[in-house]
Coordinates of C-alpha atoms and ligand atoms in Angstrom, one line a residue:
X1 CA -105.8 54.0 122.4
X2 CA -108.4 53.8 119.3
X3 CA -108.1 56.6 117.1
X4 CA -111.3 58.4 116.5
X5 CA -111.2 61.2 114.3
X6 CA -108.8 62.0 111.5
X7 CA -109.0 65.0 109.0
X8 CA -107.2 67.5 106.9
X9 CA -107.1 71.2 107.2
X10 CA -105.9 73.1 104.1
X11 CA -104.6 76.6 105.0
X12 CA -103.3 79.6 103.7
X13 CA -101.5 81.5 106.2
X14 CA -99.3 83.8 104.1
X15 CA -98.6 80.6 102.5
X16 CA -100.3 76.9 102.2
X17 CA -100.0 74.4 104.3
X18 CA -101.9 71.2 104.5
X19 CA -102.2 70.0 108.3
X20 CA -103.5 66.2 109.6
X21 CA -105.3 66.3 113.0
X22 CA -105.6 62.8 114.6
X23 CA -108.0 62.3 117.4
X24 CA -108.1 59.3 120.1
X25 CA -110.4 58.3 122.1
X26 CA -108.7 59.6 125.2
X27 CA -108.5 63.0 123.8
X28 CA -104.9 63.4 122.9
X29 CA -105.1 64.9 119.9
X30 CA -101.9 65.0 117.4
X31 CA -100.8 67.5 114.3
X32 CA -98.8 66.5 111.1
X33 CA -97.5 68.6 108.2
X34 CA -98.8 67.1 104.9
X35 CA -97.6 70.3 103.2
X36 CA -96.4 69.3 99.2
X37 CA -95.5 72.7 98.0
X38 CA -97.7 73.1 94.7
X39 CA -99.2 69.8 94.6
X40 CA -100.7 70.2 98.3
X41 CA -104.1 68.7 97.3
X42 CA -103.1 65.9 95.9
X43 CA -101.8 64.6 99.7
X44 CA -104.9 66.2 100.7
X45 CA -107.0 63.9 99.0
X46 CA -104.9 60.3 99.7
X47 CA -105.5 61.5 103.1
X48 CA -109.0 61.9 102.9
X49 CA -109.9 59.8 100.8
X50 CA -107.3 56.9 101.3
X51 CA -105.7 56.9 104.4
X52 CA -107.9 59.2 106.9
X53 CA -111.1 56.1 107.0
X54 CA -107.8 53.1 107.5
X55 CA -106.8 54.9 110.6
X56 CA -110.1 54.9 112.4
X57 CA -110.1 52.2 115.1
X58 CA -106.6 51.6 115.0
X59 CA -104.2 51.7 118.0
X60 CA -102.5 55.4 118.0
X61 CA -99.2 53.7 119.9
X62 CA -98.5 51.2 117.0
X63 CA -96.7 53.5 115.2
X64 CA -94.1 51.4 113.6
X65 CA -96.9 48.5 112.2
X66 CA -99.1 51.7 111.2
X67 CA -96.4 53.0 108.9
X68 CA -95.3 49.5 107.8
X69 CA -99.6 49.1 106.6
X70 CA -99.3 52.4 104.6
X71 CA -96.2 51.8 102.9
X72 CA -96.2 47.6 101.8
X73 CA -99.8 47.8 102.2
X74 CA -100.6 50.4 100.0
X75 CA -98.8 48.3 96.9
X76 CA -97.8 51.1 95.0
X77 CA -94.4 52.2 97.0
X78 CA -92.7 55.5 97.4
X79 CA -93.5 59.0 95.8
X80 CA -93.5 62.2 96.9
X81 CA -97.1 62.2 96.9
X82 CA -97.3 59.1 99.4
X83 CA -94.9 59.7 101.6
X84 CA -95.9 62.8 102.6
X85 CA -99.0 61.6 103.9
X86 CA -97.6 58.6 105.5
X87 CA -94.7 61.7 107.5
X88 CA -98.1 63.4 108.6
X89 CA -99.5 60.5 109.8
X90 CA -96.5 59.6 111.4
X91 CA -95.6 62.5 112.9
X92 CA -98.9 63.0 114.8
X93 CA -98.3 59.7 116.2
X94 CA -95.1 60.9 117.8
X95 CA -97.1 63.6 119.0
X96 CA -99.5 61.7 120.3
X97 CA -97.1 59.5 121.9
X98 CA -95.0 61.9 123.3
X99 CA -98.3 64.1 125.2
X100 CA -99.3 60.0 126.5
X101 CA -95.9 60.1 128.2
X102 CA -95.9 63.3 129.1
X103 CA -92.5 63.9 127.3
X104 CA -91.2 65.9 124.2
X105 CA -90.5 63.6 121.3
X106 CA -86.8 64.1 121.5
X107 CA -87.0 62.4 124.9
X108 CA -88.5 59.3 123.0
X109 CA -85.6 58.9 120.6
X110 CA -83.2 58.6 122.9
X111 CA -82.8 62.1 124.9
X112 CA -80.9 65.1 123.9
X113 CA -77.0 64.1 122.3
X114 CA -76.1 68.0 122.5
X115 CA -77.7 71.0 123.9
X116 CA -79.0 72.6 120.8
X117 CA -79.3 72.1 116.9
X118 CA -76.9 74.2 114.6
X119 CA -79.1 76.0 112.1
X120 CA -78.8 78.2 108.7
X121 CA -80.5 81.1 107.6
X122 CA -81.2 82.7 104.0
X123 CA -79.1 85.8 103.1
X124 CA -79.6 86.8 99.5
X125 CA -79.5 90.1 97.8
X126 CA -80.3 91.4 94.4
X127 CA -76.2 92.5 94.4
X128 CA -73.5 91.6 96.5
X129 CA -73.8 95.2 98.2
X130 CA -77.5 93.6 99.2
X131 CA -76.3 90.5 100.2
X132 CA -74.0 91.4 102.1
X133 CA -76.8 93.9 104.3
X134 CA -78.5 90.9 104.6
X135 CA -76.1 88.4 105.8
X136 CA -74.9 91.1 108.4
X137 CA -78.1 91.2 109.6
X138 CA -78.4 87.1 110.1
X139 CA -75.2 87.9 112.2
X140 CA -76.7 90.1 114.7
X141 CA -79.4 87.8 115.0
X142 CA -76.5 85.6 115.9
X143 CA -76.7 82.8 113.4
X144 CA -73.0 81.2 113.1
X145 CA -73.8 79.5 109.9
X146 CA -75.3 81.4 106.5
X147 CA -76.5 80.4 103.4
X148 CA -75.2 83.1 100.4
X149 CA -77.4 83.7 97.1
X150 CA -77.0 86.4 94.8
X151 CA -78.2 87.4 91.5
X152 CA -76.5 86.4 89.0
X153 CA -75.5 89.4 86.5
X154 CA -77.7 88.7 83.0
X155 CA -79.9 86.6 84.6
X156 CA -83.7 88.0 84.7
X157 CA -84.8 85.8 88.2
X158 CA -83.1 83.6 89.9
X159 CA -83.5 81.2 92.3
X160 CA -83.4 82.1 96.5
X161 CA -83.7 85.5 96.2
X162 CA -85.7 87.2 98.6
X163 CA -87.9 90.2 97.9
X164 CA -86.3 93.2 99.0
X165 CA -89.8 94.3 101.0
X166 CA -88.1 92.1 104.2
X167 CA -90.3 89.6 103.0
X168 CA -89.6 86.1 103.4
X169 CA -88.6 83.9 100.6
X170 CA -91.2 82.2 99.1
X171 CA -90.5 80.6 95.4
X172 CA -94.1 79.8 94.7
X173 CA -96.2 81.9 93.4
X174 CA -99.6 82.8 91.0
X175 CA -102.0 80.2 89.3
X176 CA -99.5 79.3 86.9
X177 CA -96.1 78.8 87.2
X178 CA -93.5 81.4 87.0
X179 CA -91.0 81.3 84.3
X180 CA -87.0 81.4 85.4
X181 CA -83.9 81.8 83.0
X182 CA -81.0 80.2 83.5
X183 CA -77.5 80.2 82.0
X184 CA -74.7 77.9 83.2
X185 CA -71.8 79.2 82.2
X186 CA -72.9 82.9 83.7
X187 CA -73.2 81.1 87.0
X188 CA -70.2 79.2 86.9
X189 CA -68.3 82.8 86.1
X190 CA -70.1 84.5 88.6
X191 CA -70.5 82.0 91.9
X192 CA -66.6 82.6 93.0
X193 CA -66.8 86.2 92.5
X194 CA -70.0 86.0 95.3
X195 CA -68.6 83.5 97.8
X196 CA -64.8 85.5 97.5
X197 CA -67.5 88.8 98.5
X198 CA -68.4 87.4 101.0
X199 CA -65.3 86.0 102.9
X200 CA -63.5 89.4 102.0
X201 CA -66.3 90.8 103.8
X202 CA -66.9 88.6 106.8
X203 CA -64.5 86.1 107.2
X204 CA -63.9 82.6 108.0
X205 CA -65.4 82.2 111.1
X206 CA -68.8 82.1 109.8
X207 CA -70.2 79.0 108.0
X208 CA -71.2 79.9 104.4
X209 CA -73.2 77.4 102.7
X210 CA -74.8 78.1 98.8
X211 CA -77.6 75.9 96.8
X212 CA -76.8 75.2 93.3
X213 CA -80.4 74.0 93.2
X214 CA -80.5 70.6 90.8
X215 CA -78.8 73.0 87.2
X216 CA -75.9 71.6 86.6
X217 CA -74.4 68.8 85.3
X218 CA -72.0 66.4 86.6
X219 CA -69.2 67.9 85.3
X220 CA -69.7 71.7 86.0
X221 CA -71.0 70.5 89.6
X222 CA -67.3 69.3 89.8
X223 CA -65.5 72.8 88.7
X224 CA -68.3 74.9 90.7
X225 CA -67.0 72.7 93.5
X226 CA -63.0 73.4 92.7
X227 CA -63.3 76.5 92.1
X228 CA -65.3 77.5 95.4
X229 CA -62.4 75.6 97.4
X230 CA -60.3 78.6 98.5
X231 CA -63.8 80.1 99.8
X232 CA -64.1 76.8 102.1
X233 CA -68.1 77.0 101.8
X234 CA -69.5 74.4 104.7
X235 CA -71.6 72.6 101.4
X236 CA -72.8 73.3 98.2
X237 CA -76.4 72.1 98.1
X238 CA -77.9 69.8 95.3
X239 CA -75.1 70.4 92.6
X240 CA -77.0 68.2 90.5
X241 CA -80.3 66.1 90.0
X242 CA -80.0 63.2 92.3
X243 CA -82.0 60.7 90.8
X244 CA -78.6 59.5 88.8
X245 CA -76.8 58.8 92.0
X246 CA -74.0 57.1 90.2
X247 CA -73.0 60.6 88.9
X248 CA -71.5 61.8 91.8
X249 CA -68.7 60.1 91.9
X250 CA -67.8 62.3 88.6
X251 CA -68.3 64.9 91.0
X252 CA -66.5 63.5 94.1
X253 CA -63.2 63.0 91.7
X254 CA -62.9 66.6 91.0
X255 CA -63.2 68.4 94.2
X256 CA -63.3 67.7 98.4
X257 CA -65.9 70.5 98.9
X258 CA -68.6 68.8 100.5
X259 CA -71.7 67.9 99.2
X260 CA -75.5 68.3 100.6
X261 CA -78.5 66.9 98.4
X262 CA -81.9 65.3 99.2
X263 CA -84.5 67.8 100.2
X264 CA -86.6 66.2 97.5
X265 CA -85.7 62.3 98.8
X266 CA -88.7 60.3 100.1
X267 CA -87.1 57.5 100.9
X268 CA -84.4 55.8 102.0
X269 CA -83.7 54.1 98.7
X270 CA -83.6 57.8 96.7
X271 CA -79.7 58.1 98.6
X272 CA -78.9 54.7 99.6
X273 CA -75.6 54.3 96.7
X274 CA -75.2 58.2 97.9
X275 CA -74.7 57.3 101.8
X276 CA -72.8 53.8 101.0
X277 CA -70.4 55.0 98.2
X278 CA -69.8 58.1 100.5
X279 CA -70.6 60.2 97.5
X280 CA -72.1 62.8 99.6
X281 CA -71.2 64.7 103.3
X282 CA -75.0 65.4 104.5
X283 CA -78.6 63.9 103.4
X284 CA -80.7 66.6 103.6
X285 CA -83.8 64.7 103.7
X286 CA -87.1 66.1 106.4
X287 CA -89.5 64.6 108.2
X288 CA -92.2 66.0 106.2
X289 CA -91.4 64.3 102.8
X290 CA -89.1 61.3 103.4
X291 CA -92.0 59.3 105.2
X292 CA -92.2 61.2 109.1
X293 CA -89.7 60.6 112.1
X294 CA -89.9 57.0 111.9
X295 CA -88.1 56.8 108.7
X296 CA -86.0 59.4 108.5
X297 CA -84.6 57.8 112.0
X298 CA -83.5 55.0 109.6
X299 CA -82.1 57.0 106.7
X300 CA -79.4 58.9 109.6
X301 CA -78.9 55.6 111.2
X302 CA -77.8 54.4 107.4
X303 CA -76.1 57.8 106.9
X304 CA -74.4 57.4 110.8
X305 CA -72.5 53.8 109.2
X306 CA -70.9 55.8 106.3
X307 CA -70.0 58.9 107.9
X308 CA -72.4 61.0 106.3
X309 CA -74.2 63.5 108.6
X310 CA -77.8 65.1 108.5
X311 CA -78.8 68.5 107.0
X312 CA -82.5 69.0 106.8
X313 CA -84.6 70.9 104.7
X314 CA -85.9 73.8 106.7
X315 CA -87.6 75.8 104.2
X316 CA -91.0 78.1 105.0
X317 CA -92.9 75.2 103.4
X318 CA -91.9 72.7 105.9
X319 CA -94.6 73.8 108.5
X320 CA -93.8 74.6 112.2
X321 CA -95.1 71.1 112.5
X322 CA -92.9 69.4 110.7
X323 CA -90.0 71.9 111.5
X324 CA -90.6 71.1 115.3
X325 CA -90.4 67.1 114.7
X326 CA -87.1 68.0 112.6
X327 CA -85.9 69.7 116.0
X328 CA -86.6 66.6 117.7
X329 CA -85.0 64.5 115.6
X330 CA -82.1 66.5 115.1
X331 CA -81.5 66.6 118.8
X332 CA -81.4 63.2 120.0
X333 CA -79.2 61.6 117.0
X334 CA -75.2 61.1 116.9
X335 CA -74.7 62.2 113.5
X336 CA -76.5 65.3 113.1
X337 CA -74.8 68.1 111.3
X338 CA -76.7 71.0 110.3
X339 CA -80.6 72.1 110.0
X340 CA -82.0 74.8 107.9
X341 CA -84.7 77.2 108.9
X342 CA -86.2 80.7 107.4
X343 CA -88.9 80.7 109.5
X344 CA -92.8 81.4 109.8
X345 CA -93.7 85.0 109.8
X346 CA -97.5 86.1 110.8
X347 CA -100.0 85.2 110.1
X348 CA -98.6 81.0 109.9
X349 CA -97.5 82.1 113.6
X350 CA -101.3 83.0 114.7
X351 CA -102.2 79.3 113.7
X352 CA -99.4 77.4 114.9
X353 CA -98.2 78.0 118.9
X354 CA -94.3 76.4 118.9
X355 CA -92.4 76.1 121.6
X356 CA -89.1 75.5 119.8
X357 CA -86.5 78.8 120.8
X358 CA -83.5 80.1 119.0
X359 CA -80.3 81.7 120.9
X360 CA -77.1 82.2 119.3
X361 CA -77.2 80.4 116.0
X362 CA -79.1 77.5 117.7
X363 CA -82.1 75.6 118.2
X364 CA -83.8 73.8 121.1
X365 CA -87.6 71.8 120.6
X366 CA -88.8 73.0 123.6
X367 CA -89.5 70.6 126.8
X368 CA -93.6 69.9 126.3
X369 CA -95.1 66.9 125.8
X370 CA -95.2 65.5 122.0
X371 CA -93.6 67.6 119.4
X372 CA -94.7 71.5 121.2
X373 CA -97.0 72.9 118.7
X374 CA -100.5 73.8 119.2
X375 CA -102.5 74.1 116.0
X376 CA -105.8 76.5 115.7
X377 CA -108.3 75.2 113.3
X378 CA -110.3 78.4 114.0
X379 CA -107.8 80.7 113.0
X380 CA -106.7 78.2 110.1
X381 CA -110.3 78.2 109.0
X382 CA -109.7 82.2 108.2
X383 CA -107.0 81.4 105.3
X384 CA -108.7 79.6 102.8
X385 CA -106.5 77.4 100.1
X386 CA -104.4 79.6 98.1
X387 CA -103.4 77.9 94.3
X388 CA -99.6 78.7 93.7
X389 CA -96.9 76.9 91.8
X390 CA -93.2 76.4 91.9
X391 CA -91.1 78.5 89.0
X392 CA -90.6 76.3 86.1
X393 CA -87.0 76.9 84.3
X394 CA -85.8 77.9 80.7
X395 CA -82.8 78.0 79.1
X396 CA -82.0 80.8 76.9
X397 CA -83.3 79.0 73.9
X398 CA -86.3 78.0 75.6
X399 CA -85.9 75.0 76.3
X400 CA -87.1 73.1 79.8
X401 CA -84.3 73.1 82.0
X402 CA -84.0 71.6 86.3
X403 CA -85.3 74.4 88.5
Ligands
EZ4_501 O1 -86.8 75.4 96.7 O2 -88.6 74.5 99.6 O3 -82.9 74.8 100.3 N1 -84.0 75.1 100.1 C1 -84.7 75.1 99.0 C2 -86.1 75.5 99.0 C3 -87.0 74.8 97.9 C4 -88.4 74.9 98.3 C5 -89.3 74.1 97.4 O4 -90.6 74.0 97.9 O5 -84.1 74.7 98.0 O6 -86.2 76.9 98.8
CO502 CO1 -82.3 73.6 98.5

């Protein structure tokens, strides 16, 4: 099954997203999501110009030998930039495979190991009184498990909060990027007062889960983590930078809350001391930038030997592509724990078709063949490519801090 076409649409449906279309000479055609939030051209172009004219005349059903000739052959190993391109490729593979079978992807890994996948959704508010509104709502919609941001008194901007237009949260923004504040020891006061909020509020039967997002150090990650105990949050999400793996054991010594990190792993070697010193509860590594479906297969299975369980990024940057393989995969493996998902508002929606439902708090792929989604280069053609960056983050003195 030669492949016969293989090109890149950049799109800006509310939002960019950069989408690889394979073509084979039967006519099954694939989709990946290539999406880098603010650097999306730069997987553009090692698509187009590097990868997209290697995949021309080579069999669509090796997917395993095609991923293994993109990542030792292209030299230079790993990086965000890479191994988004080599997911996208991947992923339309599976897609590919799975509409040759006439089977959804999840069927190819193995079949379905629960009925549906567990996911979280965003409540935020500029004050508790607006969080709270907000996570109420994601319990009507019947979401059993909530992530909680607030603003932190003092602080200008801060991270996850959505608009208060009902708009989706989107962190990047404008030709330039946008400039945060942060201040630790505000935060550390203030975190506890939010999550006690919201258990007064609503409880324990919901699952409450927070992001620290990357700003802390070793040390504070561990008294965030204590002092959040009582509030029995389901994670706290990237307490620190991970590329210093070693530092979580400081962490792991000062509290049992568990810990989530890696939506910004590409590879398996980014969390490999994490999984095997059991320094961490879930890897939240996707599909989309940890190197596709056939990889992030192996970094569970690694995960699955330590008792470490899966938590996916889910964010509106993740396409519906690449959210849909995540379904898939999340499905069909033994250790899966939780998934994230905000969701694709109009118009993303008019240019990708999913089949993937939500009921009760969770998730099913759908039953097509291949991952479910039906992309429309037509529509995608009316959204031209939108420049926007990710915040960048100061400290009160001005200097650089970890967004
Ligand atoms: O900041 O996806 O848990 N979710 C997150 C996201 C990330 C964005 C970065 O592109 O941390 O909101
Ligand atoms: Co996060």
């Amino acid at each position: 099954m030669k492949i016969t076409d293989a090109r890149v649409v950049v799109s800006s449906p509310g939002r960019n997203y950069v989408t690889l279309v394979i073509e084979t000479e039967d006519g099954i055609t694939g989709i990946g999501d290539a999406t880098l939030n603010g650097r999306e051209l730069a997987v553009a172009s090692y698509l187009r110009d590097h990868l997209c004219p290697l995949l021309i005349g080579r069999d669509a059903r090796r997917i395993e030998d095609t991923w293994q000739y993109f990542y030792k052959g292209a030299y230079w190993r790993r990086g965000p930039v890479t191994m988004t391109a080599i997911a996208a490729i991947d992923v339309a593979l599976w897609d590919i495979k799975g509409k040759a079978a006439g089977m959804p992807v999840y069927e190819l890994l193995g079949g379905a190991a629960r009925e549906g996948v567990m996911v979280y959704g965003h409540a935020s508010g500029a004050t508790l009184e607006d969080l709270s509104a907000d996570f109420q709502h994601h319990l009507d919609l019947g979401y059993k498990a909530i992530r909680a941001q607030a603003a932190i008194p003092g602080i200008e901007k801060t991270y996850g909060i959505a608009p208060a237009d009902g708009k989706l949260y989107e962190p990047a923004s404008g030709a330039v990027p946008q400039e945060d504040t942060w201040e630790t020891t505000a935060y550390l006061d203030f975190a506890p007062i939010m999550m006690a909020h919201v258990r007064k509020e609503f409880g324990y039967k919901v699952h409450v889960l927070h992001d620290v997002h990357h700003r802390l150090t070793p040390i504070e990650a561990g008294r965030l983590g204590a002092s959040l105990e009582p509030y029995r949050p389901f994670w706290i999400e990237d307490p620190t930078p991970a590329e210093d793996q070693g530092a979580f054991r400081l962490i792991r010594q000062h509290t049992t809350t568990p810990i989530a990190v890696g939506e910004v792993f590409n590879s398996i070697w980014d969390c490999q001391q994490l999984i095997t010193e059991r320094l961490i509860d879930y890897v939240r590594a996707s599909v989309s930038h940890a190197g596709g479906i056939t990889h992030l297969r192996r970094i569970f299975s690694l995960a699955e030997l330590y008792g470490v369980r899966s938590g996916s990024h889910g964010a509106g940057d993740l396409s519906p592509v690449s959210f849909a393989a995540a379904l898939h995969v999340d499905l069909s493996i033994p250790n899966f724990g939780i998934q994230e998902y905000m969701g694709h508002r109009d118009p993303a929606n008019e240019i990708f078709t999913t089949s993937y439902t939500f009921r009760d708090g969770y998730m099913h792929p759908g039953s097509k063949p291949g991952l479910g989604v039906e992309f429309n280069e037509e529509a995608a053609a009316r959204f031209p490519f939108d420049p926007k960056y990710l915040p960048v983050n100061r400290r009160l003195d001005g200097s650089m801090h970890d967004w």
